[in-house]
Coordinates of C-alpha atoms in Angstrom, one line a residue:
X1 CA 0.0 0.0 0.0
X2 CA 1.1 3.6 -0.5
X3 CA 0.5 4.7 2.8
X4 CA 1.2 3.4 6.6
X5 CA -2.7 2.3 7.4
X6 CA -3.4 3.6 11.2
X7 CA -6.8 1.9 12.0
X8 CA -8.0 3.0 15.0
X9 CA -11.7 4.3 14.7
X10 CA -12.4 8.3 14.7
X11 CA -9.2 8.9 14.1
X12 CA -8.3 11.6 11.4
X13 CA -8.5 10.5 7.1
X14 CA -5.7 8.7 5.6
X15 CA -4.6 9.7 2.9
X16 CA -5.2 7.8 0.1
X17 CA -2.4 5.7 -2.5
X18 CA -2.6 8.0 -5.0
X19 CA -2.8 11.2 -2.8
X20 CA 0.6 9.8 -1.4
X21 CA 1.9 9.2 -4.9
X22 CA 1.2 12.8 -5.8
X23 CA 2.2 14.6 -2.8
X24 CA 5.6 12.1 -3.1
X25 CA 6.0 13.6 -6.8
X26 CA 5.5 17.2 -6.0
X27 CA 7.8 17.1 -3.3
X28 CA 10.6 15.5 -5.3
X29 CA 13.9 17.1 -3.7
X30 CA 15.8 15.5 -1.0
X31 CA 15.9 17.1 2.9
X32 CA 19.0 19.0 3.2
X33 CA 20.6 16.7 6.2
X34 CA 20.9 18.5 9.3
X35 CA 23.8 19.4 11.3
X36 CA 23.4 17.9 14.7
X37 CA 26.8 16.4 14.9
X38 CA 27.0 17.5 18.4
X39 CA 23.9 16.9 19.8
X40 CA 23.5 13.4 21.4
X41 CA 19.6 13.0 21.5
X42 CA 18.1 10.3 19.0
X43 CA 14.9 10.4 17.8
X44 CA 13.5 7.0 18.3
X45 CA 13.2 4.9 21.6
X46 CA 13.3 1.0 20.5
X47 CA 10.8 0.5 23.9
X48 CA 8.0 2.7 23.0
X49 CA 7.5 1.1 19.8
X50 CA 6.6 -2.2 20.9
X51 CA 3.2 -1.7 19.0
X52 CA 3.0 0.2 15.3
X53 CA -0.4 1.5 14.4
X54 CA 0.1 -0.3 11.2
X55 CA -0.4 -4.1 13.6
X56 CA -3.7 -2.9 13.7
X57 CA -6.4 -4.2 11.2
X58 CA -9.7 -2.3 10.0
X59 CA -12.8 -3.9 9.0
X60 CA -11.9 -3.7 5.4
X61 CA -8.7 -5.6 5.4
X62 CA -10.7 -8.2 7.1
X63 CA -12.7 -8.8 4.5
X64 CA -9.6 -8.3 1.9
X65 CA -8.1 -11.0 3.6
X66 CA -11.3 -13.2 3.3
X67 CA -11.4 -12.8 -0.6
X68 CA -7.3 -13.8 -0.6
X69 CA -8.2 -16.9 0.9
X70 CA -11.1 -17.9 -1.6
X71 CA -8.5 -16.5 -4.5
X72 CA -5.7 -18.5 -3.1
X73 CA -7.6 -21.7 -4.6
X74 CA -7.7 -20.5 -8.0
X75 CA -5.0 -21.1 -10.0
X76 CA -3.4 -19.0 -14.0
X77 CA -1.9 -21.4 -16.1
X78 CA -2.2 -25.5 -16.0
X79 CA -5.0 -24.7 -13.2
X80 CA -5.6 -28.5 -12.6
X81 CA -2.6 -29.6 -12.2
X82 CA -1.5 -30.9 -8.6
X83 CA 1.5 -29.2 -7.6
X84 CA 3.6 -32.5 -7.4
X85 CA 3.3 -32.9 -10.6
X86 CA 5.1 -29.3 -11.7
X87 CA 8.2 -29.9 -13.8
X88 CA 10.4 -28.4 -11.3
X89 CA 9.1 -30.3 -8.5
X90 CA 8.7 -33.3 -9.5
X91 CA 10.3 -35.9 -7.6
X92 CA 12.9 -37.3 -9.9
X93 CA 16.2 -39.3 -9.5
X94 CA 17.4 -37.1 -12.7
X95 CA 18.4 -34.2 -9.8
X96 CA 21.4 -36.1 -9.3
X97 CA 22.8 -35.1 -12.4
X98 CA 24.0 -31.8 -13.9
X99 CA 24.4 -32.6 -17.7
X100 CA 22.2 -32.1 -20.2
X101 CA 21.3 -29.0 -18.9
X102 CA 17.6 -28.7 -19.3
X103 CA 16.5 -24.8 -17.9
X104 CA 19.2 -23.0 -19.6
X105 CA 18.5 -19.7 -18.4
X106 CA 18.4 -21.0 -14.8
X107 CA 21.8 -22.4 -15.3
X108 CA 23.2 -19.3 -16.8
X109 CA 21.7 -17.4 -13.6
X110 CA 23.8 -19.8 -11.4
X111 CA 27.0 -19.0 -13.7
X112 CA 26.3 -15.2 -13.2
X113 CA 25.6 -15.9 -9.5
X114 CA 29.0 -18.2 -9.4
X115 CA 31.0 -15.1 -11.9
X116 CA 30.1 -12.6 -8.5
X117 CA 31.5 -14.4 -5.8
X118 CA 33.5 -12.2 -3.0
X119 CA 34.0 -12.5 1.0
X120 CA 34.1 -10.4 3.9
X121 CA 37.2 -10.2 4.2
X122 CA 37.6 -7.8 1.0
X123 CA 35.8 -5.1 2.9
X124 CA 38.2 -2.2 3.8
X125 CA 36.6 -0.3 6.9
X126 CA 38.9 1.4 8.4
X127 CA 37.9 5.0 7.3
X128 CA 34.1 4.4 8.1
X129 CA 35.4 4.1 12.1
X130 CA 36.3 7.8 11.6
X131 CA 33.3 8.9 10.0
X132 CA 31.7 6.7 12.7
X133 CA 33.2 8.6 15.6
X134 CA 33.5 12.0 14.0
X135 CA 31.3 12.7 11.1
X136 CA 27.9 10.9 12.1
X137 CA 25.4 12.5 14.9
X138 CA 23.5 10.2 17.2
X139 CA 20.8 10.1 14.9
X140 CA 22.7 8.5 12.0
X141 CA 24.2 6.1 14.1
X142 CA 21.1 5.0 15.7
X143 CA 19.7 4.5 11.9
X144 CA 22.6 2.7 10.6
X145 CA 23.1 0.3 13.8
X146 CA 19.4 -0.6 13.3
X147 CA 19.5 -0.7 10.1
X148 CA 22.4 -3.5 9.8
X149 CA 20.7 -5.4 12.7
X150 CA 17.8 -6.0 10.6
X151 CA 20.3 -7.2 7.9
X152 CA 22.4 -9.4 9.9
X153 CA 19.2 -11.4 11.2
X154 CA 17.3 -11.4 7.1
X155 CA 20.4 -13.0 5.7
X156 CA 19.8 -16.1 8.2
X157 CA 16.2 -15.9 7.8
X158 CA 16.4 -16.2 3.9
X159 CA 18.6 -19.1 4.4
X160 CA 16.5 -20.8 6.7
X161 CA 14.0 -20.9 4.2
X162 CA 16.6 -22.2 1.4
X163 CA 17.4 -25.1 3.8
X164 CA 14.2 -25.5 5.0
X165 CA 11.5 -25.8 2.0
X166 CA 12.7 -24.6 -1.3
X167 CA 16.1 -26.9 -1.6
X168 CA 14.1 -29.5 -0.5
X169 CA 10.8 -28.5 -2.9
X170 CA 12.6 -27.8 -6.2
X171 CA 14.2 -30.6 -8.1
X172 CA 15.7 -29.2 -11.1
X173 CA 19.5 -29.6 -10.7
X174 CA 20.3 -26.3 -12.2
X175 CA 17.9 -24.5 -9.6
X176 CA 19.7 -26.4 -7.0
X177 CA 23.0 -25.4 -8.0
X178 CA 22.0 -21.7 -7.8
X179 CA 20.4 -21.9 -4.4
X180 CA 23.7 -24.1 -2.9
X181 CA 25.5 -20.5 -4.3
X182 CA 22.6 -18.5 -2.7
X183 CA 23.2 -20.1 1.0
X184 CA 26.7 -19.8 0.8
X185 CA 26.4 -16.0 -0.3
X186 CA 23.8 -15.3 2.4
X187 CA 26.8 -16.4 5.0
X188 CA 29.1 -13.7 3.2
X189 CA 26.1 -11.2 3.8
X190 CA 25.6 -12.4 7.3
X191 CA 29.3 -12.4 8.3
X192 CA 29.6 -8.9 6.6
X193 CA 26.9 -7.3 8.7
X194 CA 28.0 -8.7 11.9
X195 CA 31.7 -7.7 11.2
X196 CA 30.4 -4.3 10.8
X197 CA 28.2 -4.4 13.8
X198 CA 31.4 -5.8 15.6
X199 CA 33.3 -2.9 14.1
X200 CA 31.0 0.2 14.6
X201 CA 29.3 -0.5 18.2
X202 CA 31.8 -1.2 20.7
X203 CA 29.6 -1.9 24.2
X204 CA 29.1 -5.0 24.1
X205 CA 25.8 -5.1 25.6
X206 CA 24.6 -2.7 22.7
X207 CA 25.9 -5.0 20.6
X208 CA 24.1 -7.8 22.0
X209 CA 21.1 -6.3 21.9
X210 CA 22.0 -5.6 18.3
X211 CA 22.5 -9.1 17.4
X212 CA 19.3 -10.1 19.1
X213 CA 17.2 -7.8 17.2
X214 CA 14.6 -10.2 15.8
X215 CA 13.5 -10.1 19.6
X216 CA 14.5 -7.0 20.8
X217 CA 13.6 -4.0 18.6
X218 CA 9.8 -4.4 17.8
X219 CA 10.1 -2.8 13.9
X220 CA 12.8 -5.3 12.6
X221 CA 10.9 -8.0 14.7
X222 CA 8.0 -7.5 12.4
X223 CA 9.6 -7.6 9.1
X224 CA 11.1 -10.7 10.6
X225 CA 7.8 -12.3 11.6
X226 CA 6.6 -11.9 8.1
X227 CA 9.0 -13.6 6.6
X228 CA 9.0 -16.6 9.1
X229 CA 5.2 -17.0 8.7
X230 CA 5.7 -18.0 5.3
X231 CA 8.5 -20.3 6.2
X232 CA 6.2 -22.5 8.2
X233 CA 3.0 -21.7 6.3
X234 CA 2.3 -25.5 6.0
X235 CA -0.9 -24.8 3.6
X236 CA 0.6 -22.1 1.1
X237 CA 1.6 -23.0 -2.3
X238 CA 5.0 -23.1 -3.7
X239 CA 4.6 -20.4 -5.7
X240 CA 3.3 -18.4 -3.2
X241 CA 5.8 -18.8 -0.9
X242 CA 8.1 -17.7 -3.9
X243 CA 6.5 -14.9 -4.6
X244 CA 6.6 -13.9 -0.7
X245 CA 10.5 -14.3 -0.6
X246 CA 10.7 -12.6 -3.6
X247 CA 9.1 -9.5 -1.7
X248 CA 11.3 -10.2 1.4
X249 CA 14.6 -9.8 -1.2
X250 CA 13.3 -7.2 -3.5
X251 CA 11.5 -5.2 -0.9
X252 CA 12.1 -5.6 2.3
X253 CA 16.0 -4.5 1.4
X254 CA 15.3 -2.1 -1.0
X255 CA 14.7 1.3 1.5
X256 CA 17.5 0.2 4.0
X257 CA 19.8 -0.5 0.8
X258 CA 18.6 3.3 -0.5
X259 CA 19.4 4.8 2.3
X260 CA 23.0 3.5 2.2
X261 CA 23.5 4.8 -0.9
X262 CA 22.2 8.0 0.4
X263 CA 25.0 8.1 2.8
X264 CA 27.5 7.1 -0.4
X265 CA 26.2 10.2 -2.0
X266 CA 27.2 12.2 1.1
X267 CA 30.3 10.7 0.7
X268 CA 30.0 8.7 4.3
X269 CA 31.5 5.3 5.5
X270 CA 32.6 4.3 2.5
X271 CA 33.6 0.4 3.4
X272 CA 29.5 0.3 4.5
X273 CA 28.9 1.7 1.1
X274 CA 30.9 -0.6 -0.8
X275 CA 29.9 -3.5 0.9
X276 CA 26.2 -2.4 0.5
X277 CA 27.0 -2.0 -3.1
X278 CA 27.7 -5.7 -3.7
X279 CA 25.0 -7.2 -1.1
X280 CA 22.5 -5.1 -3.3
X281 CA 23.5 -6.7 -6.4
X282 CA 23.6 -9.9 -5.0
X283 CA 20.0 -9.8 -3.5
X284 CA 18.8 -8.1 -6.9
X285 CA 20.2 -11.3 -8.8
X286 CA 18.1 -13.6 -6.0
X287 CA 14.6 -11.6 -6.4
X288 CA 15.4 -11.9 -9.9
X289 CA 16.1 -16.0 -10.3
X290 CA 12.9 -15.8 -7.6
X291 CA 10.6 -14.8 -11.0
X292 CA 12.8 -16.4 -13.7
X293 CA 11.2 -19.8 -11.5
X294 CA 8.0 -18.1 -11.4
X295 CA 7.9 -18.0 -15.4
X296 CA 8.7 -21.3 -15.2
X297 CA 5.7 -22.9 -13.0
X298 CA 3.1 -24.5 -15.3
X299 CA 0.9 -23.6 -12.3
X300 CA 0.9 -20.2 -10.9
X301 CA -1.4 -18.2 -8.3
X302 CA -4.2 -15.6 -9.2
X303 CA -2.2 -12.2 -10.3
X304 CA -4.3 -10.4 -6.9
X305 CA -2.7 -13.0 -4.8
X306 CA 0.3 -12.1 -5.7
X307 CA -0.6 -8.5 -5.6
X308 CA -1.7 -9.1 -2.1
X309 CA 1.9 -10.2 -0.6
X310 CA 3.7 -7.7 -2.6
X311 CA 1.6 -4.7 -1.0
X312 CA 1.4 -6.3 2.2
X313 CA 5.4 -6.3 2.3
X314 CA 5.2 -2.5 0.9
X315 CA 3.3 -1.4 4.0
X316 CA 5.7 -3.1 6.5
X317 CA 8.8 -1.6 4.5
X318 CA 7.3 2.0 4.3
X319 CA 5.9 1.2 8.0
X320 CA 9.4 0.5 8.7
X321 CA 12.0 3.5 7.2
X322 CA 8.4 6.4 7.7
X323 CA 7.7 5.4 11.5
X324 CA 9.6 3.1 12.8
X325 CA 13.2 4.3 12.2
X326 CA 12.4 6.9 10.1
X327 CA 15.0 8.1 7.0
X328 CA 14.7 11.7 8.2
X329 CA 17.2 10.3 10.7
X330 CA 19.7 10.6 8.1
X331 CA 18.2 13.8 6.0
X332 CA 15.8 11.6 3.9
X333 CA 12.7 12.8 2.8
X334 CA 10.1 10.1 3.6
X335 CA 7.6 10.6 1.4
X336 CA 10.0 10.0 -1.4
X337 CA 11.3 6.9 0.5
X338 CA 7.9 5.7 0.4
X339 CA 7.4 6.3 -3.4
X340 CA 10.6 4.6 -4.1
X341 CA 9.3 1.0 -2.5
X342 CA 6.4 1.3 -4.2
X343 CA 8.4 2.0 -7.6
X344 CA 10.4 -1.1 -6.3
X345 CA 7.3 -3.2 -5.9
X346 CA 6.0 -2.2 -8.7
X347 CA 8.9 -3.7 -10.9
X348 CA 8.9 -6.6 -9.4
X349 CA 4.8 -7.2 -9.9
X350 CA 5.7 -6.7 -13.7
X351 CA 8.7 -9.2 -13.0
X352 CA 6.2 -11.9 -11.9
X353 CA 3.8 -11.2 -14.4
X354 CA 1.4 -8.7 -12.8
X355 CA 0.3 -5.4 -13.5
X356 CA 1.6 -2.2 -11.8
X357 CA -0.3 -0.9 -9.0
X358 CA 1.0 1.9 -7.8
X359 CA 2.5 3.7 -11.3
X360 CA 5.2 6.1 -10.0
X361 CA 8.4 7.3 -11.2
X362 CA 12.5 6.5 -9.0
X363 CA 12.7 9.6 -7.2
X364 CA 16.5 8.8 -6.5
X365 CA 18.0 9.8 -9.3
X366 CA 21.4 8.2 -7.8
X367 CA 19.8 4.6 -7.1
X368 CA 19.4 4.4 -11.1
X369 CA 23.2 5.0 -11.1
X370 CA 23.6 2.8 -8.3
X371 CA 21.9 -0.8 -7.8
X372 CA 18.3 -2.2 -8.5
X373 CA 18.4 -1.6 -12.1
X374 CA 16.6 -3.3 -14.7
X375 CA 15.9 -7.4 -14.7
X376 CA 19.2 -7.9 -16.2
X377 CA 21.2 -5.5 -15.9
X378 CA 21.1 -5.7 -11.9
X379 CA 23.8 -8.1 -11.8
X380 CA 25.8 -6.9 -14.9
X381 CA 27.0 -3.9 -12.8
X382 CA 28.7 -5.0 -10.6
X383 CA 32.3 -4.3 -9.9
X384 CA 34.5 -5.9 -12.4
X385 CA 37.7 -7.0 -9.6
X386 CA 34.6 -9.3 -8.0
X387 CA 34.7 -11.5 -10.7
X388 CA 36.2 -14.4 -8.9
X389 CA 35.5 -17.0 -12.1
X390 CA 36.0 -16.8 -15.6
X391 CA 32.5 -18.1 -16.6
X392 CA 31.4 -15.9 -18.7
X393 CA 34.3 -16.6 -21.4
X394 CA 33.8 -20.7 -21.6
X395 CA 33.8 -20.9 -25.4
X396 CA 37.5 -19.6 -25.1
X397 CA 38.8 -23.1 -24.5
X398 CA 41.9 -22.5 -26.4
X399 CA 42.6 -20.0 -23.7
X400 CA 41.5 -21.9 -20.6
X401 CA 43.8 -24.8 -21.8
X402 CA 46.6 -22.7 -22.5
X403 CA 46.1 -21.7 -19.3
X404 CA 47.1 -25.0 -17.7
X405 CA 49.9 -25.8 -19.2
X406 CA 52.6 -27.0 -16.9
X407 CA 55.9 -25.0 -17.5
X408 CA 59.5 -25.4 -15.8
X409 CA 59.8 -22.0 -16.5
X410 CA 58.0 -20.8 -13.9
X411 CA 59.3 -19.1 -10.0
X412 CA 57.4 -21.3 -7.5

């Protein structure tokens, strides 16, 4: 949805999505950040928040939710055929084997995914601990520390679900392969964003209470909750819980991402930036493998189911970076923020086959220069020294043979 839905009764009108939309377009400049380097108050209190007015729920999404549920057993595509019988997860002794490849494109995805490989420890943070200690005000630091709390927790969520269902669901060899790279990458992110939790915040009780966020600070809790739902959602489709993981990569990331990349802008914490650069990629090329297996399903849910989770993860993200721990923290303009999730979700609705909803325009002109670019061209971008393998190049055998020639000539 467009806008953060506070449901109490007689309180005053919400605006509505496209009275958002248009009050985001006409105020399209950012908020000059404020200079309150010296002033140690922060904004938000983590223990006053333990309710959001968006946990609430009006009549009307009630009965929205009642409609999902009679929607969720009509199916687009192949509509009677039983899920265990879906090419991809069929049970078949054939996922032992690589060769022939049969989903091409899913394969070449896992060779992109394979061509982008880096670790943690390539990060170079030892300038951002100066612009930690001397450049930030409470404010930011209070919005970046939360905001890498919430990371460090998704990466192991997102791989509890890899583990969990989807490695387990899927058969296809080639859509294995990719996910064994996924869980392996979401380590990298996890490590990363503890290293720099470990780096920035040195009481270790804040850190602690950092680390335990998922139980501790009430926003990211949410946004966690969400995502485990689905994980043990016994009754939800496949697709469905595709599509929700989907939203959990493409949207649930893409503020906190943005507002890193505000900070890049400023020319701030430049090991943060960097490493938020390559996350970002890598979690673009996951939403995006997310819908190339979409495509593929014979069987697919109805296009307003699929609408449904998308918006519902657009309230809890604009709930999240408006309310919660709100971007003006940093000199963000919110209503901007909140246009640029739904520009987000509205991509990836198109992605998986849906129509736009909310039809609005990236107000960060820098984010187009940046990360979250088009289907493809996401995971083109990304920074040529992090291409660990020479995959791209395989029809250059001469080379790659060449290449392994043993020589005497050689120091060793």
């Amino acid at each position: 949805m467009s806008s953060v839905v506070a449901s109490t009764r007689g309180s005053s009108p919400v605006p509505t999505p496209s009275k958002k939309a248009t009050e985001a377009i006409a105020a399209l400049s950012f908020a000059s950040p404020k200079k309150l380097h010296k002033r140690p108050d922060v904004v938000i209190d983590d223990r006053k928040r333990s309710v959001s007015p968006d946990t609430l729920i009006d009549e009307d999404e009630i009965g929205e939710e009642d409609d999902i549920q009679i929607l969720r057993k009509k199916f687009v595509g192949e509509v009677d055929m039983p899920e265990s019988e879906e090419p991809l997860l069929k049970e078949s002794k054939r996922r032992f084997v690589l060769f022939p490849i049969q989903y091409h494109e899913i394969w070449q995805m896992y060779k992109k995914a394979e061509a982008s490989f880096w670790t943690a420890e390539e990060m170079d943070l030892s300038k951002d601990i100066h612009d930690w200690n001397n450049r930030l005000n409470d404010n930011e630091r209070h919005f970046i520390s939360h905001v890498l709390a919430f990371f460090a927790a998704s990466d192991g969520i997102v791989n509890e679900n890899l583990v969990e269902r989807f490695s387990n669901e899927v058969q296809a060899a080639e859509a294995r392969c990719f996910y064994g790279f996924q869980i392996m990458m979401e380590n990298i992110h996890s490590e990363t964003y503890s290293l720099l939790i470990d780096t920035y915040i040195k009481d270790p009780a804040r850190r602690e209470y950092l680390f335990d966020a998922v139980e501790t600070i009430p926003c990211v809790k949410r946004k966690a909750d969400w995502a485990l739902k689905w994980i043990s959602d016994q009754h939800s489709t496949f697709a469905e819980r595709l599509v929700a993981f989907a939203a959990v990569e493409g949207i649930f990331f893409s503020g906190s991402f943005a507002s890193i990349f505000w900070l890049k802008k400023r020319g701030l914490m430049p090991g943060l930036t960097f490493s938020n650069e390559l996350i970002s990629r890598d979690e673009g090329m996951h939403t995006d493998f997310a819908c190339l297996l979409f495509s593929h399903l014979k069987r697919r849910p109805h296009p307003d189911v699929v609408k449904h989770i998308i918006t519902q993860a657009v309230k809890i993200e604009q709930e999240f970076l408006t309310d919660a721990l709100p971007v003006s923290l940093i000199g963000m303009n919110a209503k901007l923020m909140c246009q640029y999730i739904e520009f987000v979700a509205d991509r990836l609705l198109v992605s998986l086959g849906n129509e736009k909803v909310y039809n609005v325009a990236n107000p960060f002109d820098f984010m187009d220069m940046i990360s979250l670019q088009g289907k493809t061209n996401f995971f083109e971008k990304r920074v040529s020294d992090y291409s660990k393998a020479n995959v791209n190049h395989s029809n250059q055998k001469a080379e790659a043979v060449a290449s392994k020639t043993f020589s005497l000539d050689e120091d060793f």
